[in-house]
Each structure stands twice: as structure tokens, then as C-alpha cells.
């Protein structure tokens, strides 16, 4: 699920110079369309009351449940009219600079394939369900849309300063695994959570993980795991608040981070705003669902 690893050094055959490929929507099989419908229905039993209003409103605005995998030719005009974003297919994970350049130009990149029917619960590489169902609804929120574009520009800069690991943690703990406060309690907005039936419940309700108030430097110092449920989630007060702290110049932040050690996934620090102190029992018994 890391968007910061890559396999190829150049676009594979059939891909454009910016690594995009055609969605080739007509080539999806009946089984593949059914997989989308199954996953969509399953999440809709879980997400109301758990996912943020921004996510639920985006899902509704984009109408991603018309039967089968969404056709980007239909989806993109709606998304573009709302916030200027589009979604494009790529053959797999792309190099960092390619990923950042797409984001900086309000293009979100998605896998073209969908998981096999026997992989509904877990897969290593992001497929079109994770990328479109998980990520694209949040891109209808104007502040989140700005945040993602700024992230792309920030990525280009962080790369030149040797600070990509730190910036990747910010992506991980917001875009992928973020929680936010709401008048009605904690809500999910991270794509890695909303696209997972099991983590949607775990992230909000399980006693095991720590849930800690978002603080930029704290997040950028915190390691993360890509192979199991998170041991810590960071909670933003609102999307506007996230945008406020991240639109500032990161130069001083990066300088401050240079002398600081990384923080392990299960640690609670004295200065943390602790929302839930987890038992860590899930990880202690070996995890993996
Ligand atoms: N403000 C950051 C910088 O100066 C860029 C950024 C914006 C990074 C939003 C992440 C999210 O580098
Ligand atoms: Fe993702």
C-alpha cells in the first residue's frame, strides 16, 4: 500500500510518458464488476456512522454505485466539476517523482485491476477498489483537494531535501490511516481504513491501538507498519486544521526534525494529546487479523 515504492525505472510498454494507461473499462469481466459491487455493499453496511461526513458526501456526489467498477469517462467529469481533480490509471506503483507530479496537477493515480474474489479482505498492492472507493470521495472536499495538491508539490521539495521518509509518514497517517474528530465522535477519513471492512471497525472501536491528537512533527517522526492493522492512529480536529498546519513552510520543520529520533509505533509520549490509550493487545498476540 505504500505509494512510495516502485518496481520499474521507466514506464512499461503501453504506458504513456507520465505512466498512465487506459482504464479499458469495456474489458472488465462480469466477475470483476461483481467484486466491486460486493465490496461496495459490504462497506456500506459498516461506514455510516463511522466514516466522516466528507467521505460519505463525496461517495454520494460521485455516484460510485451504478453497478460494477466505475467508468472513469463518467466519473471524471463529475469529480472535475467539483474540485478540478481527475483520476487516471497506472500499471502499478509509480516512482515518487511521477506520483508527486500527478498530485501537484490534481491527478490522482489508480490501479487498473481489481482484486480476485478470494482476496476480498487483504491484498498487498492497491487495486481500483482501494484507490477509487477509498481515495476519490475525499477529493470532492475542497480543503482536502487542496491538501493533496500541496502534498504533491511538497513531495518534490522533500525529495530534494532528503526528507521523503518523513513526508511519507504524513501521507500514511492522514491520507491512508487518518481519523478525525466530529461533533458525534471519532470518524474515519483515511483510504486504507474506509476500503477495509475489518480495519474500519478496528480503527474506531478496538481497545488495542493508541489514538493520538495530530501534531505535525510527532507524526513525521513516527514509524508505520504496512503489513497489519496500525498500532497508532492520529486524529485531526478537522480537514481545515490539517490544511492550516501543512500549508506552512516545512523548511523549519525539516530542520527541527533532523536531530530527532524516530518514534516506534506503540509509544505514547508525555506531550501527546491522548484520545485513547491502547492496550496493544492485538499486536501483542501477533496480529494479522
Ligand atoms: N508545506 C509543505 C512544504 O513547505 C508542503 C506540503 C503541503 C506538504 C501539504 C504536505 C502537505 O514543503
Ligand atoms: Fe492508498
PDB file of C-alpha atoms and ligand atoms in Angstrom:
ATOM      1  CA  UNK A   1       0.000   0.000   0.000  1.00  0.00           C
ATOM      2  CA  UNK A   2       2.978   2.306   0.123  1.00  0.00           C
ATOM      3  CA  UNK A   3       2.772   4.767  -2.693  1.00  0.00           C
ATOM      4  CA  UNK A   4       6.494   5.372  -2.364  1.00  0.00           C
ATOM      5  CA  UNK A   5       7.945   2.185  -3.747  1.00  0.00           C
ATOM      6  CA  UNK A   6       8.436   1.290  -7.336  1.00  0.00           C
ATOM      7  CA  UNK A   7       9.354  -1.656  -9.446  1.00  0.00           C
ATOM      8  CA  UNK A   8      10.205  -0.161 -12.823  1.00  0.00           C
ATOM      9  CA  UNK A   9      12.534   2.703 -13.740  1.00  0.00           C
ATOM     10  CA  UNK A  10      10.690   3.676 -16.901  1.00  0.00           C
ATOM     11  CA  UNK A  11       7.055   3.436 -17.992  1.00  0.00           C
ATOM     12  CA  UNK A  12       6.340  -0.172 -19.013  1.00  0.00           C
ATOM     13  CA  UNK A  13       5.302  -0.912 -22.613  1.00  0.00           C
ATOM     14  CA  UNK A  14       1.885   0.518 -23.382  1.00  0.00           C
ATOM     15  CA  UNK A  15       2.101   3.293 -20.754  1.00  0.00           C
ATOM     16  CA  UNK A  16       2.430   6.991 -21.579  1.00  0.00           C
ATOM     17  CA  UNK A  17       5.468   9.078 -20.582  1.00  0.00           C
ATOM     18  CA  UNK A  18       3.595  10.074 -17.395  1.00  0.00           C
ATOM     19  CA  UNK A  19       3.000   6.369 -16.706  1.00  0.00           C
ATOM     20  CA  UNK A  20      -0.773   6.495 -17.293  1.00  0.00           C
ATOM     21  CA  UNK A  21      -2.609   3.743 -19.135  1.00  0.00           C
ATOM     22  CA  UNK A  22      -6.135   3.471 -20.474  1.00  0.00           C
ATOM     23  CA  UNK A  23      -8.683   2.150 -17.987  1.00  0.00           C
ATOM     24  CA  UNK A  24     -10.005  -0.088 -20.787  1.00  0.00           C
ATOM     25  CA  UNK A  25     -13.331  -0.230 -18.955  1.00  0.00           C
ATOM     26  CA  UNK A  26     -15.011  -2.447 -21.536  1.00  0.00           C
ATOM     27  CA  UNK A  27     -12.522  -5.218 -20.818  1.00  0.00           C
ATOM     28  CA  UNK A  28     -13.616  -5.767 -17.188  1.00  0.00           C
ATOM     29  CA  UNK A  29     -15.374  -9.098 -16.731  1.00  0.00           C
ATOM     30  CA  UNK A  30     -18.696  -9.781 -15.025  1.00  0.00           C
ATOM     31  CA  UNK A  31     -16.806 -11.306 -12.086  1.00  0.00           C
ATOM     32  CA  UNK A  32     -14.704  -8.146 -11.717  1.00  0.00           C
ATOM     33  CA  UNK A  33     -17.780  -5.900 -11.738  1.00  0.00           C
ATOM     34  CA  UNK A  34     -19.408  -8.188  -9.157  1.00  0.00           C
ATOM     35  CA  UNK A  35     -16.336  -7.884  -6.937  1.00  0.00           C
ATOM     36  CA  UNK A  36     -16.772  -4.101  -6.903  1.00  0.00           C
ATOM     37  CA  UNK A  37     -20.470  -4.448  -6.021  1.00  0.00           C
ATOM     38  CA  UNK A  38     -19.752  -6.941  -3.236  1.00  0.00           C
ATOM     39  CA  UNK A  39     -17.062  -4.733  -1.703  1.00  0.00           C
ATOM     40  CA  UNK A  40     -19.209  -1.614  -2.057  1.00  0.00           C
ATOM     41  CA  UNK A  41     -22.221  -3.186  -0.350  1.00  0.00           C
ATOM     42  CA  UNK A  42     -20.088  -4.606   2.407  1.00  0.00           C
ATOM     43  CA  UNK A  43     -18.566  -1.206   3.202  1.00  0.00           C
ATOM     44  CA  UNK A  44     -21.963   0.480   3.122  1.00  0.00           C
ATOM     45  CA  UNK A  45     -23.100  -1.771   5.978  1.00  0.00           C
ATOM     46  CA  UNK A  46     -20.125  -0.591   8.034  1.00  0.00           C
ATOM     47  CA  UNK A  47     -19.317   3.022   7.126  1.00  0.00           C
ATOM     48  CA  UNK A  48     -22.449   5.053   8.007  1.00  0.00           C
ATOM     49  CA  UNK A  49     -21.766   6.422  11.494  1.00  0.00           C
ATOM     50  CA  UNK A  50     -18.074   5.529  11.175  1.00  0.00           C
ATOM     51  CA  UNK A  51     -16.807   7.399   8.103  1.00  0.00           C
ATOM     52  CA  UNK A  52     -16.524  11.191   8.073  1.00  0.00           C
ATOM     53  CA  UNK A  53     -19.205  13.358   6.518  1.00  0.00           C
ATOM     54  CA  UNK A  54     -16.660  14.485   3.906  1.00  0.00           C
ATOM     55  CA  UNK A  55     -16.167  10.893   2.782  1.00  0.00           C
ATOM     56  CA  UNK A  56     -19.864   9.945   2.840  1.00  0.00           C
ATOM     57  CA  UNK A  57     -20.878  13.109   0.988  1.00  0.00           C
ATOM     58  CA  UNK A  58     -18.182  12.522  -1.619  1.00  0.00           C
ATOM     59  CA  UNK A  59     -19.326   8.976  -2.156  1.00  0.00           C
ATOM     60  CA  UNK A  60     -22.848  10.203  -2.761  1.00  0.00           C
ATOM     61  CA  UNK A  61     -21.801  13.082  -5.020  1.00  0.00           C
ATOM     62  CA  UNK A  62     -19.773  10.771  -7.265  1.00  0.00           C
ATOM     63  CA  UNK A  63     -22.398   8.045  -7.501  1.00  0.00           C
ATOM     64  CA  UNK A  64     -19.918   5.167  -7.363  1.00  0.00           C
ATOM     65  CA  UNK A  65     -22.598   2.501  -7.096  1.00  0.00           C
ATOM     66  CA  UNK A  66     -24.186   2.405 -10.538  1.00  0.00           C
ATOM     67  CA  UNK A  67     -23.359  -1.283 -10.953  1.00  0.00           C
ATOM     68  CA  UNK A  68     -19.822  -2.520 -11.219  1.00  0.00           C
ATOM     69  CA  UNK A  69     -16.478  -0.783 -11.488  1.00  0.00           C
ATOM     70  CA  UNK A  70     -16.898   2.941 -12.207  1.00  0.00           C
ATOM     71  CA  UNK A  71     -16.068   4.091 -15.713  1.00  0.00           C
ATOM     72  CA  UNK A  72     -13.559   6.964 -15.421  1.00  0.00           C
ATOM     73  CA  UNK A  73     -15.079   8.561 -18.532  1.00  0.00           C
ATOM     74  CA  UNK A  74     -18.259   9.042 -16.464  1.00  0.00           C
ATOM     75  CA  UNK A  75     -16.611   9.676 -13.084  1.00  0.00           C
ATOM     76  CA  UNK A  76     -14.039  12.258 -14.170  1.00  0.00           C
ATOM     77  CA  UNK A  77     -16.414  14.980 -15.416  1.00  0.00           C
ATOM     78  CA  UNK A  78     -18.238  14.880 -12.055  1.00  0.00           C
ATOM     79  CA  UNK A  79     -15.052  14.990 -10.000  1.00  0.00           C
ATOM     80  CA  UNK A  80     -13.514  17.672 -12.183  1.00  0.00           C
ATOM     81  CA  UNK A  81     -16.598  19.873 -11.858  1.00  0.00           C
ATOM     82  CA  UNK A  82     -16.415  19.637  -8.055  1.00  0.00           C
ATOM     83  CA  UNK A  83     -12.730  20.281  -7.287  1.00  0.00           C
ATOM     84  CA  UNK A  84     -10.745  20.113 -10.537  1.00  0.00           C
ATOM     85  CA  UNK A  85      -9.344  16.636  -9.797  1.00  0.00           C
ATOM     86  CA  UNK A  86      -9.337  13.656 -12.159  1.00  0.00           C
ATOM     87  CA  UNK A  87      -8.342  10.040 -11.676  1.00  0.00           C
ATOM     88  CA  UNK A  88      -6.086   8.177 -14.123  1.00  0.00           C
ATOM     89  CA  UNK A  89      -4.978   4.552 -14.318  1.00  0.00           C
ATOM     90  CA  UNK A  90      -1.394   3.421 -13.898  1.00  0.00           C
ATOM     91  CA  UNK A  91       0.052  -0.096 -14.281  1.00  0.00           C
ATOM     92  CA  UNK A  92       1.133  -0.381 -10.615  1.00  0.00           C
ATOM     93  CA  UNK A  93       3.226   1.581  -8.170  1.00  0.00           C
ATOM     94  CA  UNK A  94       4.950   4.509  -9.872  1.00  0.00           C
ATOM     95  CA  UNK A  95       8.174   6.346  -8.980  1.00  0.00           C
ATOM     96  CA  UNK A  96       7.866   9.062  -6.325  1.00  0.00           C
ATOM     97  CA  UNK A  97       8.510  11.943  -8.712  1.00  0.00           C
ATOM     98  CA  UNK A  98       5.811  10.698 -11.100  1.00  0.00           C
ATOM     99  CA  UNK A  99       3.322  10.288  -8.247  1.00  0.00           C
ATOM    100  CA  UNK A 100       4.058  13.773  -6.873  1.00  0.00           C
ATOM    101  CA  UNK A 101       3.805  15.365 -10.303  1.00  0.00           C
ATOM    102  CA  UNK A 102       0.345  13.885 -10.821  1.00  0.00           C
ATOM    103  CA  UNK A 103      -0.833  15.098  -7.412  1.00  0.00           C
ATOM    104  CA  UNK A 104       0.630  18.562  -7.975  1.00  0.00           C
ATOM    105  CA  UNK A 105      -1.536  18.708 -11.120  1.00  0.00           C
ATOM    106  CA  UNK A 106      -4.681  17.418  -9.404  1.00  0.00           C
ATOM    107  CA  UNK A 107      -4.496  13.971 -10.920  1.00  0.00           C
ATOM    108  CA  UNK A 108      -4.929  11.007  -8.617  1.00  0.00           C
ATOM    109  CA  UNK A 109      -3.486   7.746  -9.947  1.00  0.00           C
ATOM    110  CA  UNK A 110      -5.268   4.441  -9.509  1.00  0.00           C
ATOM    111  CA  UNK A 111      -4.534   0.815 -10.144  1.00  0.00           C
ATOM    112  CA  UNK A 112      -6.481  -0.522 -13.126  1.00  0.00           C
ATOM    113  CA  UNK A 113      -7.036  -4.043 -11.785  1.00  0.00           C
ATOM    114  CA  UNK A 114      -9.457  -5.248  -9.124  1.00  0.00           C
ATOM    115  CA  UNK A 115      -8.657  -7.901  -6.509  1.00  0.00           C
ATOM    116  CA  UNK A 116      -9.655 -11.536  -7.079  1.00  0.00           C
ATOM    117  CA  UNK A 117     -12.768 -12.895  -5.325  1.00  0.00           C
ATOM    118  CA  UNK A 118     -10.591 -14.817  -2.849  1.00  0.00           C
ATOM    119  CA  UNK A 119      -8.705 -11.631  -1.830  1.00  0.00           C
ATOM    120  CA  UNK A 120     -11.641  -9.544  -0.641  1.00  0.00           C
ATOM    121  CA  UNK A 121     -10.137  -8.888   2.784  1.00  0.00           C
ATOM    122  CA  UNK A 122      -6.478  -8.330   2.154  1.00  0.00           C
ATOM    123  CA  UNK A 123      -4.123  -7.524  -0.661  1.00  0.00           C
ATOM    124  CA  UNK A 124      -0.682  -6.034  -0.771  1.00  0.00           C
ATOM    125  CA  UNK A 125      -0.909  -3.740  -3.812  1.00  0.00           C
ATOM    126  CA  UNK A 126      -3.566  -1.051  -4.121  1.00  0.00           C
ATOM    127  CA  UNK A 127      -6.318  -2.043  -6.577  1.00  0.00           C
ATOM    128  CA  UNK A 128      -9.049   0.072  -8.113  1.00  0.00           C
ATOM    129  CA  UNK A 129     -11.375  -0.510  -5.156  1.00  0.00           C
ATOM    130  CA  UNK A 130      -8.863   0.863  -2.671  1.00  0.00           C
ATOM    131  CA  UNK A 131      -7.823   3.706  -4.964  1.00  0.00           C
ATOM    132  CA  UNK A 132     -11.251   4.807  -6.177  1.00  0.00           C
ATOM    133  CA  UNK A 133     -13.636   3.880  -3.360  1.00  0.00           C
ATOM    134  CA  UNK A 134     -11.030   4.685  -0.698  1.00  0.00           C
ATOM    135  CA  UNK A 135      -9.348   7.819  -2.012  1.00  0.00           C
ATOM    136  CA  UNK A 136     -11.535   9.566  -4.549  1.00  0.00           C
ATOM    137  CA  UNK A 137     -14.535  10.570  -2.365  1.00  0.00           C
ATOM    138  CA  UNK A 138     -12.255  12.723  -0.171  1.00  0.00           C
ATOM    139  CA  UNK A 139     -11.063  14.562  -3.291  1.00  0.00           C
ATOM    140  CA  UNK A 140     -14.537  16.122  -3.559  1.00  0.00           C
ATOM    141  CA  UNK A 141     -13.845  18.068  -0.352  1.00  0.00           C
ATOM    142  CA  UNK A 142     -12.339  21.438  -1.354  1.00  0.00           C
ATOM    143  CA  UNK A 143      -9.894  21.599   1.568  1.00  0.00           C
ATOM    144  CA  UNK A 144      -8.789  18.013   1.192  1.00  0.00           C
ATOM    145  CA  UNK A 145      -8.422  18.572  -2.554  1.00  0.00           C
ATOM    146  CA  UNK A 146      -6.069  21.490  -1.822  1.00  0.00           C
ATOM    147  CA  UNK A 147      -4.156  19.452   0.750  1.00  0.00           C
ATOM    148  CA  UNK A 148      -3.499  16.645  -1.739  1.00  0.00           C
ATOM    149  CA  UNK A 149      -2.256  19.018  -4.408  1.00  0.00           C
ATOM    150  CA  UNK A 150       0.006  20.786  -1.903  1.00  0.00           C
ATOM    151  CA  UNK A 151       1.290  17.385  -0.827  1.00  0.00           C
ATOM    152  CA  UNK A 152       2.401  16.686  -4.380  1.00  0.00           C
ATOM    153  CA  UNK A 153       4.340  19.937  -4.511  1.00  0.00           C
ATOM    154  CA  UNK A 154       5.729  19.272  -1.035  1.00  0.00           C
ATOM    155  CA  UNK A 155       6.906  15.855  -2.197  1.00  0.00           C
ATOM    156  CA  UNK A 156       9.029  17.325  -4.920  1.00  0.00           C
ATOM    157  CA  UNK A 157      10.671  19.585  -2.363  1.00  0.00           C
ATOM    158  CA  UNK A 158      11.072  16.912   0.344  1.00  0.00           C
ATOM    159  CA  UNK A 159      12.785  14.640  -2.174  1.00  0.00           C
ATOM    160  CA  UNK A 160      15.405  17.298  -2.850  1.00  0.00           C
ATOM    161  CA  UNK A 161      15.999  17.733   0.903  1.00  0.00           C
ATOM    162  CA  UNK A 162      16.260  14.043   1.755  1.00  0.00           C
ATOM    163  CA  UNK A 163      13.067  14.205   3.813  1.00  0.00           C
ATOM    164  CA  UNK A 164      10.869  11.754   1.905  1.00  0.00           C
ATOM    165  CA  UNK A 165      10.579   9.203   4.727  1.00  0.00           C
ATOM    166  CA  UNK A 166       9.239  11.953   6.986  1.00  0.00           C
ATOM    167  CA  UNK A 167       6.776  13.217   4.373  1.00  0.00           C
ATOM    168  CA  UNK A 168       5.652   9.668   3.605  1.00  0.00           C
ATOM    169  CA  UNK A 169       4.667   9.274   7.264  1.00  0.00           C
ATOM    170  CA  UNK A 170       2.440  12.327   6.968  1.00  0.00           C
ATOM    171  CA  UNK A 171       0.687  10.710   3.975  1.00  0.00           C
ATOM    172  CA  UNK A 172       0.398   7.414   5.790  1.00  0.00           C
ATOM    173  CA  UNK A 173      -1.141   8.831   8.960  1.00  0.00           C
ATOM    174  CA  UNK A 174      -3.524  11.213   7.172  1.00  0.00           C
ATOM    175  CA  UNK A 175      -4.438  10.197   3.617  1.00  0.00           C
ATOM    176  CA  UNK A 176      -4.224   6.459   4.303  1.00  0.00           C
ATOM    177  CA  UNK A 177      -4.984   5.961   8.004  1.00  0.00           C
ATOM    178  CA  UNK A 178      -6.356   9.251   9.297  1.00  0.00           C
ATOM    179  CA  UNK A 179      -9.114   9.693  11.866  1.00  0.00           C
ATOM    180  CA  UNK A 180     -10.887  12.968  12.577  1.00  0.00           C
ATOM    181  CA  UNK A 181     -12.976  14.415  15.347  1.00  0.00           C
ATOM    182  CA  UNK A 182     -16.626  15.299  14.755  1.00  0.00           C
ATOM    183  CA  UNK A 183     -19.477  16.549  16.901  1.00  0.00           C
ATOM    184  CA  UNK A 184     -20.683  12.956  17.062  1.00  0.00           C
ATOM    185  CA  UNK A 185     -17.327  11.371  17.906  1.00  0.00           C
ATOM    186  CA  UNK A 186     -14.343   9.987  16.037  1.00  0.00           C
ATOM    187  CA  UNK A 187     -14.729   9.350  12.328  1.00  0.00           C
ATOM    188  CA  UNK A 188     -12.606   7.655   9.654  1.00  0.00           C
ATOM    189  CA  UNK A 189     -11.310   9.501   6.599  1.00  0.00           C
ATOM    190  CA  UNK A 190      -8.162   7.514   5.646  1.00  0.00           C
ATOM    191  CA  UNK A 191      -8.465   5.496   2.445  1.00  0.00           C
ATOM    192  CA  UNK A 192      -6.686   2.449   3.858  1.00  0.00           C
ATOM    193  CA  UNK A 193      -9.322   2.245   6.568  1.00  0.00           C
ATOM    194  CA  UNK A 194     -12.509   3.057   4.627  1.00  0.00           C
ATOM    195  CA  UNK A 195     -11.640   0.474   1.974  1.00  0.00           C
ATOM    196  CA  UNK A 196     -11.149  -2.290   4.596  1.00  0.00           C
ATOM    197  CA  UNK A 197     -14.134  -3.933   6.296  1.00  0.00           C
ATOM    198  CA  UNK A 198     -12.080  -5.156   9.232  1.00  0.00           C
ATOM    199  CA  UNK A 199      -9.914  -2.083   9.825  1.00  0.00           C
ATOM    200  CA  UNK A 200     -12.974   0.208   9.626  1.00  0.00           C
ATOM    201  CA  UNK A 201     -14.160  -1.381  12.867  1.00  0.00           C
ATOM    202  CA  UNK A 202     -10.724  -1.923  14.425  1.00  0.00           C
ATOM    203  CA  UNK A 203      -9.540   1.653  13.892  1.00  0.00           C
ATOM    204  CA  UNK A 204     -12.508   3.157  15.710  1.00  0.00           C
ATOM    205  CA  UNK A 205     -13.625   0.553  18.204  1.00  0.00           C
ATOM    206  CA  UNK A 206     -10.835  -1.832  19.137  1.00  0.00           C
ATOM    207  CA  UNK A 207      -9.179  -1.346  22.533  1.00  0.00           C
ATOM    208  CA  UNK A 208      -5.724  -2.140  21.140  1.00  0.00           C
ATOM    209  CA  UNK A 209      -4.421   0.873  19.146  1.00  0.00           C
ATOM    210  CA  UNK A 210      -3.409   4.261  20.531  1.00  0.00           C
ATOM    211  CA  UNK A 211      -5.378   7.207  19.166  1.00  0.00           C
ATOM    212  CA  UNK A 212      -3.389  10.419  19.485  1.00  0.00           C
ATOM    213  CA  UNK A 213      -4.094  14.029  18.540  1.00  0.00           C
ATOM    214  CA  UNK A 214      -2.367  15.025  15.299  1.00  0.00           C
ATOM    215  CA  UNK A 215       0.823  17.033  15.758  1.00  0.00           C
ATOM    216  CA  UNK A 216       2.911  17.548  12.624  1.00  0.00           C
ATOM    217  CA  UNK A 217       6.417  16.812  13.926  1.00  0.00           C
ATOM    218  CA  UNK A 218       5.200  13.923  16.073  1.00  0.00           C
ATOM    219  CA  UNK A 219       3.562  12.308  13.026  1.00  0.00           C
ATOM    220  CA  UNK A 220       6.607  12.868  10.830  1.00  0.00           C
ATOM    221  CA  UNK A 221       8.801  11.074  13.367  1.00  0.00           C
ATOM    222  CA  UNK A 222       6.540   8.064  13.783  1.00  0.00           C
ATOM    223  CA  UNK A 223       7.329   4.779  12.008  1.00  0.00           C
ATOM    224  CA  UNK A 224       4.468   2.787  10.494  1.00  0.00           C
ATOM    225  CA  UNK A 225       3.652  -0.771   9.565  1.00  0.00           C
ATOM    226  CA  UNK A 226       2.471  -1.812   6.142  1.00  0.00           C
ATOM    227  CA  UNK A 227       1.652  -5.450   6.914  1.00  0.00           C
ATOM    228  CA  UNK A 228      -1.067  -5.278   9.562  1.00  0.00           C
ATOM    229  CA  UNK A 229      -3.557  -3.034  11.359  1.00  0.00           C
ATOM    230  CA  UNK A 230      -1.973   0.148  12.660  1.00  0.00           C
ATOM    231  CA  UNK A 231      -0.858   0.348  16.286  1.00  0.00           C
ATOM    232  CA  UNK A 232      -1.436   4.102  16.367  1.00  0.00           C
ATOM    233  CA  UNK A 233      -3.888   6.392  14.612  1.00  0.00           C
ATOM    234  CA  UNK A 234      -3.560  10.186  14.585  1.00  0.00           C
ATOM    235  CA  UNK A 235      -6.678  12.293  14.942  1.00  0.00           C
ATOM    236  CA  UNK A 236      -7.136  15.653  13.206  1.00  0.00           C
ATOM    237  CA  UNK A 237      -9.657  18.165  14.584  1.00  0.00           C
ATOM    238  CA  UNK A 238     -10.902  18.918  11.041  1.00  0.00           C
ATOM    239  CA  UNK A 239      -9.719  18.989   7.443  1.00  0.00           C
ATOM    240  CA  UNK A 240      -9.299  22.778   7.667  1.00  0.00           C
ATOM    241  CA  UNK A 241      -7.000  22.305  10.666  1.00  0.00           C
ATOM    242  CA  UNK A 242      -4.910  19.774   8.730  1.00  0.00           C
ATOM    243  CA  UNK A 243      -4.661  22.166   5.822  1.00  0.00           C
ATOM    244  CA  UNK A 244      -3.675  25.044   8.123  1.00  0.00           C
ATOM    245  CA  UNK A 245      -0.702  23.235   9.656  1.00  0.00           C
ATOM    246  CA  UNK A 246       0.534  21.712   6.420  1.00  0.00           C
ATOM    247  CA  UNK A 247       0.315  24.726   4.146  1.00  0.00           C
ATOM    248  CA  UNK A 248       3.042  26.366   6.226  1.00  0.00           C
ATOM    249  CA  UNK A 249       6.644  26.235   5.028  1.00  0.00           C
ATOM    250  CA  UNK A 250       8.153  22.915   6.128  1.00  0.00           C
ATOM    251  CA  UNK A 251      11.731  24.261   5.980  1.00  0.00           C
ATOM    252  CA  UNK A 252      11.904  24.920   9.753  1.00  0.00           C
ATOM    253  CA  UNK A 253      10.022  21.689  10.459  1.00  0.00           C
ATOM    254  CA  UNK A 254      12.541  19.671   8.466  1.00  0.00           C
ATOM    255  CA  UNK A 255      15.416  21.422  10.251  1.00  0.00           C
ATOM    256  CA  UNK A 256      13.898  20.626  13.636  1.00  0.00           C
ATOM    257  CA  UNK A 257      13.339  17.002  12.645  1.00  0.00           C
ATOM    258  CA  UNK A 258      16.963  16.410  11.723  1.00  0.00           C
ATOM    259  CA  UNK A 259      18.203  15.980  15.287  1.00  0.00           C
ATOM    260  CA  UNK A 260      15.229  13.922  16.443  1.00  0.00           C
ATOM    261  CA  UNK A 261      14.992  10.127  16.711  1.00  0.00           C
ATOM    262  CA  UNK A 262      12.186   8.167  15.079  1.00  0.00           C
ATOM    263  CA  UNK A 263       9.290   7.076  17.290  1.00  0.00           C
ATOM    264  CA  UNK A 264       8.132   3.447  17.466  1.00  0.00           C
ATOM    265  CA  UNK A 265       4.521   2.589  16.602  1.00  0.00           C
ATOM    266  CA  UNK A 266       3.440   1.673  20.140  1.00  0.00           C
ATOM    267  CA  UNK A 267       4.929   4.588  22.081  1.00  0.00           C
ATOM    268  CA  UNK A 268       2.953   7.270  23.927  1.00  0.00           C
ATOM    269  CA  UNK A 269       4.949  10.406  24.715  1.00  0.00           C
ATOM    270  CA  UNK A 270       4.393  12.782  27.667  1.00  0.00           C
ATOM    271  CA  UNK A 271       3.350  15.603  25.314  1.00  0.00           C
ATOM    272  CA  UNK A 272       0.868  13.529  23.311  1.00  0.00           C
ATOM    273  CA  UNK A 273      -2.772  14.519  23.375  1.00  0.00           C
ATOM    274  CA  UNK A 274      -4.025  11.027  24.114  1.00  0.00           C
ATOM    275  CA  UNK A 275      -7.555  10.355  22.911  1.00  0.00           C
ATOM    276  CA  UNK A 276      -7.442   6.617  23.600  1.00  0.00           C
ATOM    277  CA  UNK A 277      -4.523   4.853  25.224  1.00  0.00           C
ATOM    278  CA  UNK A 278      -4.492   1.453  23.580  1.00  0.00           C
ATOM    279  CA  UNK A 279      -3.847  -1.869  25.284  1.00  0.00           C
ATOM    280  CA  UNK A 280      -1.690  -3.005  22.298  1.00  0.00           C
ATOM    281  CA  UNK A 281      -3.147  -6.457  22.945  1.00  0.00           C
ATOM    282  CA  UNK A 282      -3.855  -7.115  19.256  1.00  0.00           C
ATOM    283  CA  UNK A 283      -0.215  -6.584  18.291  1.00  0.00           C
ATOM    284  CA  UNK A 284       0.997  -8.417  21.411  1.00  0.00           C
ATOM    285  CA  UNK A 285      -0.841 -11.575  20.406  1.00  0.00           C
ATOM    286  CA  UNK A 286       0.783 -11.478  16.974  1.00  0.00           C
ATOM    287  CA  UNK A 287      -1.774  -9.519  14.949  1.00  0.00           C
ATOM    288  CA  UNK A 288      -2.555 -10.304  11.310  1.00  0.00           C
ATOM    289  CA  UNK A 289      -6.351 -10.093  11.755  1.00  0.00           C
TER     290      UNK A 289
HETATM  291  N1  LIG B   1       4.048  22.978   3.299  1.00  0.00           N
HETATM  292  C1  LIG B   1       4.871  21.933   2.801  1.00  0.00           C
HETATM  293  C2  LIG B   1       6.285  22.457   2.432  1.00  0.00           C
HETATM  294  O1  LIG B   1       6.595  23.604   2.617  1.00  0.00           O
HETATM  295  C3  LIG B   1       4.236  21.233   1.596  1.00  0.00           C
HETATM  296  C4  LIG B   1       3.114  20.339   1.996  1.00  0.00           C
HETATM  297  C5  LIG B   1       1.776  20.764   1.972  1.00  0.00           C
HETATM  298  C6  LIG B   1       3.358  19.051   2.384  1.00  0.00           C
HETATM  299  C7  LIG B   1       0.742  19.932   2.322  1.00  0.00           C
HETATM  300  C8  LIG B   1       2.324  18.217   2.724  1.00  0.00           C
HETATM  301  C9  LIG B   1       1.023  18.640   2.697  1.00  0.00           C
HETATM  302  O2  LIG B   1       7.099  21.687   1.965  1.00  0.00           O
HETATM  303 FE1  LIG B   2      -3.826   4.385  -0.915  1.00  0.00          FE
END
